[in-house]
XYZ file of C-alpha atoms in Angstrom:
225
model
C -37.569 1.916 -5.218
C -39.164 1.478 -8.640
C -37.771 -2.042 -9.000
C -39.451 -3.065 -5.746
C -42.801 -1.484 -6.682
C -42.812 -3.032 -10.155
C -41.828 -6.455 -8.826
C -44.845 -6.562 -6.473
C -47.611 -6.791 -9.136
C -45.470 -9.148 -11.251
C -45.197 -11.518 -8.277
C -48.956 -11.265 -7.788
C -49.558 -12.218 -11.425
C -47.281 -15.263 -11.178
C -48.941 -16.277 -7.908
C -52.443 -16.115 -9.356
C -51.373 -18.105 -12.423
C -49.977 -20.857 -10.191
C -53.202 -20.965 -8.175
C -55.184 -21.158 -11.413
C -53.120 -24.133 -12.563
C -53.809 -25.916 -9.265
C -57.595 -25.576 -9.681
C -58.267 -26.044 -13.421
C -61.897 -27.154 -12.937
C -62.890 -24.625 -10.261
C -64.811 -21.922 -12.156
C -65.037 -19.521 -9.202
C -61.350 -19.912 -8.402
C -60.445 -19.291 -12.053
C -62.586 -16.144 -12.151
C -61.016 -14.941 -8.898
C -57.514 -15.465 -10.283
C -58.332 -13.715 -13.569
C -59.699 -10.701 -11.715
C -56.589 -10.494 -9.534
C -54.331 -10.820 -12.581
C -56.266 -8.001 -14.260
C -55.915 -5.792 -11.162
C -52.184 -6.474 -10.888
C -51.692 -5.886 -14.617
C -53.504 -2.535 -14.415
C -51.311 -1.527 -11.477
C -48.165 -2.560 -13.343
C -49.242 -0.617 -16.443
C -49.929 2.447 -14.305
C -46.486 2.219 -12.690
C -44.742 1.923 -16.048
C -46.765 4.803 -17.525
C -45.894 7.019 -14.548
C -42.190 6.241 -14.942
C -42.284 6.986 -18.687
C -44.230 10.225 -18.213
C -41.924 11.434 -15.447
C -38.899 10.627 -17.603
C -40.288 12.719 -20.475
C -41.106 15.612 -18.171
C -37.709 15.471 -16.492
C -35.853 15.434 -19.811
C -37.969 18.225 -21.305
C -39.265 15.971 -24.093
C -42.916 16.056 -23.074
C -45.006 17.961 -25.606
C -48.423 19.234 -24.504
C -50.488 18.897 -27.677
C -52.844 21.858 -28.099
C -56.122 20.903 -29.791
C -59.869 21.661 -29.506
C -61.757 19.618 -26.906
C -65.010 19.744 -24.970
C -64.392 20.193 -21.249
C -67.598 18.601 -19.843
C -67.143 15.491 -22.000
C -63.492 15.019 -21.026
C -64.257 15.485 -17.332
C -67.226 13.091 -17.506
C -65.001 10.375 -19.008
C -62.653 10.564 -16.014
C -65.562 10.648 -13.564
C -66.953 7.424 -15.061
C -63.627 5.644 -14.476
C -63.334 6.904 -10.891
C -66.942 5.964 -10.161
C -66.134 2.319 -10.898
C -63.060 2.409 -8.637
C -65.040 4.078 -5.851
C -67.910 1.581 -6.113
C -65.500 -1.326 -5.832
C -64.168 0.150 -2.584
C -67.631 1.182 -1.299
C -66.730 4.878 -1.334
C -69.346 7.576 -1.958
C -68.263 9.438 -5.101
C -70.151 12.730 -5.535
C -69.227 14.621 -8.721
C -70.936 17.949 -9.380
C -72.048 18.954 -12.858
C -69.323 20.805 -14.740
C -70.204 24.514 -14.810
C -68.833 26.519 -17.735
C -70.002 29.174 -20.171
C -67.367 28.050 -22.679
C -67.440 24.229 -22.959
C -65.346 24.185 -26.140
C -61.706 24.946 -25.369
C -58.217 24.547 -26.821
C -55.570 22.746 -24.796
C -53.971 19.405 -24.034
C -56.883 17.059 -23.369
C -54.496 14.214 -22.488
C -52.846 16.371 -19.807
C -56.210 17.354 -18.354
C -57.279 13.725 -18.122
C -53.989 12.627 -16.584
C -54.137 15.398 -13.975
C -57.706 14.595 -12.953
C -57.129 10.847 -13.029
C -54.070 11.083 -10.770
C -55.729 13.370 -8.220
C -59.000 11.415 -8.104
C -57.433 7.956 -8.067
C -55.264 9.126 -5.156
C -58.428 10.225 -3.349
C -59.917 6.758 -3.854
C -56.683 5.110 -2.813
C -56.385 7.020 0.460
C -60.065 7.020 1.447
C -61.409 4.149 3.512
C -64.620 2.232 2.636
C -67.647 4.274 3.597
C -65.781 7.526 2.969
C -66.784 10.323 0.621
C -65.115 12.068 -2.311
C -66.621 15.310 -3.659
C -65.395 16.816 -6.911
C -66.258 19.865 -9.001
C -65.041 21.538 -12.194
C -66.007 25.186 -12.738
C -65.100 28.018 -15.088
C -64.274 30.916 -12.772
C -64.010 33.564 -15.494
C -62.139 34.680 -18.597
C -58.723 36.340 -18.271
C -56.692 37.671 -21.218
C -58.855 35.695 -23.635
C -58.428 32.430 -21.721
C -61.026 30.475 -19.783
C -59.918 29.893 -16.192
C -61.041 26.445 -15.073
C -60.932 25.402 -11.424
C -60.975 21.760 -10.392
C -61.599 20.890 -6.721
C -61.363 17.446 -5.104
C -62.280 16.899 -1.434
C -62.109 13.636 0.511
C -62.358 12.533 4.124
C -59.565 10.014 3.791
C -56.417 9.445 5.837
C -55.010 12.908 5.082
C -51.371 14.015 5.206
C -49.145 15.409 7.938
C -47.840 18.992 7.708
C -44.282 17.673 7.456
C -45.111 15.481 4.457
C -47.019 18.245 2.689
C -43.756 20.157 2.345
C -42.415 17.309 0.165
C -45.597 15.878 -1.356
C -44.785 16.998 -4.933
C -41.256 15.563 -4.927
C -40.597 12.421 -6.945
C -40.943 9.144 -5.017
C -42.546 11.016 -2.089
C -44.777 8.722 -0.012
C -45.806 9.235 3.588
C -45.058 6.358 5.918
C -46.908 6.287 9.232
C -49.287 4.111 11.227
C -52.388 5.556 9.533
C -51.129 4.981 5.997
C -51.634 1.362 5.000
C -52.183 2.225 1.334
C -48.535 2.701 0.391
C -48.622 1.185 -3.108
C -47.061 2.863 -6.133
C -43.982 4.743 -7.223
C -44.782 8.030 -5.498
C -44.662 9.782 -8.883
C -48.354 10.687 -9.260
C -48.393 14.089 -7.553
C -45.038 15.058 -9.049
C -46.451 14.339 -12.503
C -49.600 16.332 -11.695
C -47.630 19.384 -10.552
C -45.353 19.262 -13.600
C -48.301 18.982 -16.007
C -50.281 21.736 -14.299
C -47.317 24.123 -14.420
C -46.551 23.086 -18.016
C -50.072 24.267 -18.902
C -49.583 27.560 -17.034
C -51.786 26.554 -14.103
C -51.459 26.291 -10.337
C -52.106 23.546 -7.792
C -52.751 23.929 -4.087
C -53.453 21.389 -1.358
C -54.953 21.534 2.126
C -54.802 18.396 4.250
C -54.990 17.219 7.842
C -53.840 13.827 9.040
C -56.811 11.615 9.876
C -59.320 14.170 8.565
C -58.979 14.402 4.798
C -57.514 16.296 1.857
C -58.543 19.052 -0.556
C -56.857 19.713 -3.910
C -57.411 22.924 -5.875
C -56.194 23.009 -9.486
C -56.626 26.064 -11.728
C -55.736 25.941 -15.428
C -56.104 28.438 -18.326
C -57.465 27.335 -21.721
C -57.845 29.276 -24.940
C -61.415 29.599 -26.174
C -62.179 27.450 -29.203
């Protein structure tokens, strides 16, 4: 499964390079090919990173580095990346301002970013042009000296069937039906998200309806800095 998924962007890169060679003096064609090579390279890098991360998690060698970080800044960095992806696909991305009384926290900033990036990029991936993605990040309170942060992502994309939702966090899980024409990737993203959330002592919940959209609710505890 991974071999097939990794081979796809590599073939795209070779194809674009061959087209570029055939039109050495066509500036627009060269720019088009470079953009497609960049897109395919980014996809390939994402696939490889997912495989490496899942391997570390599966073997128990993944270390969540605890360090001070500023929640609003970290969240804003991810939002800026997703905004570009959404604009390219003509999707309305509506992030709410991060609400927290304790912006300075201690935790694994890399894990937080990877969790948000996976959930939000999935929302972009499975939402059609003209669709909407709403996202919020809120501190819901302090429990046992830890700030409880809740992240919510809602989209009106293709959604998931009830049958698939029972397996959605399993590795390589991808729904295959007539409404899903976005089946690109290893199917590791949600499995990685669930593993990272649980590694940090958090919870993840999903509500989805095929053809209507999906909601993800992620709650994570962080020590106060």
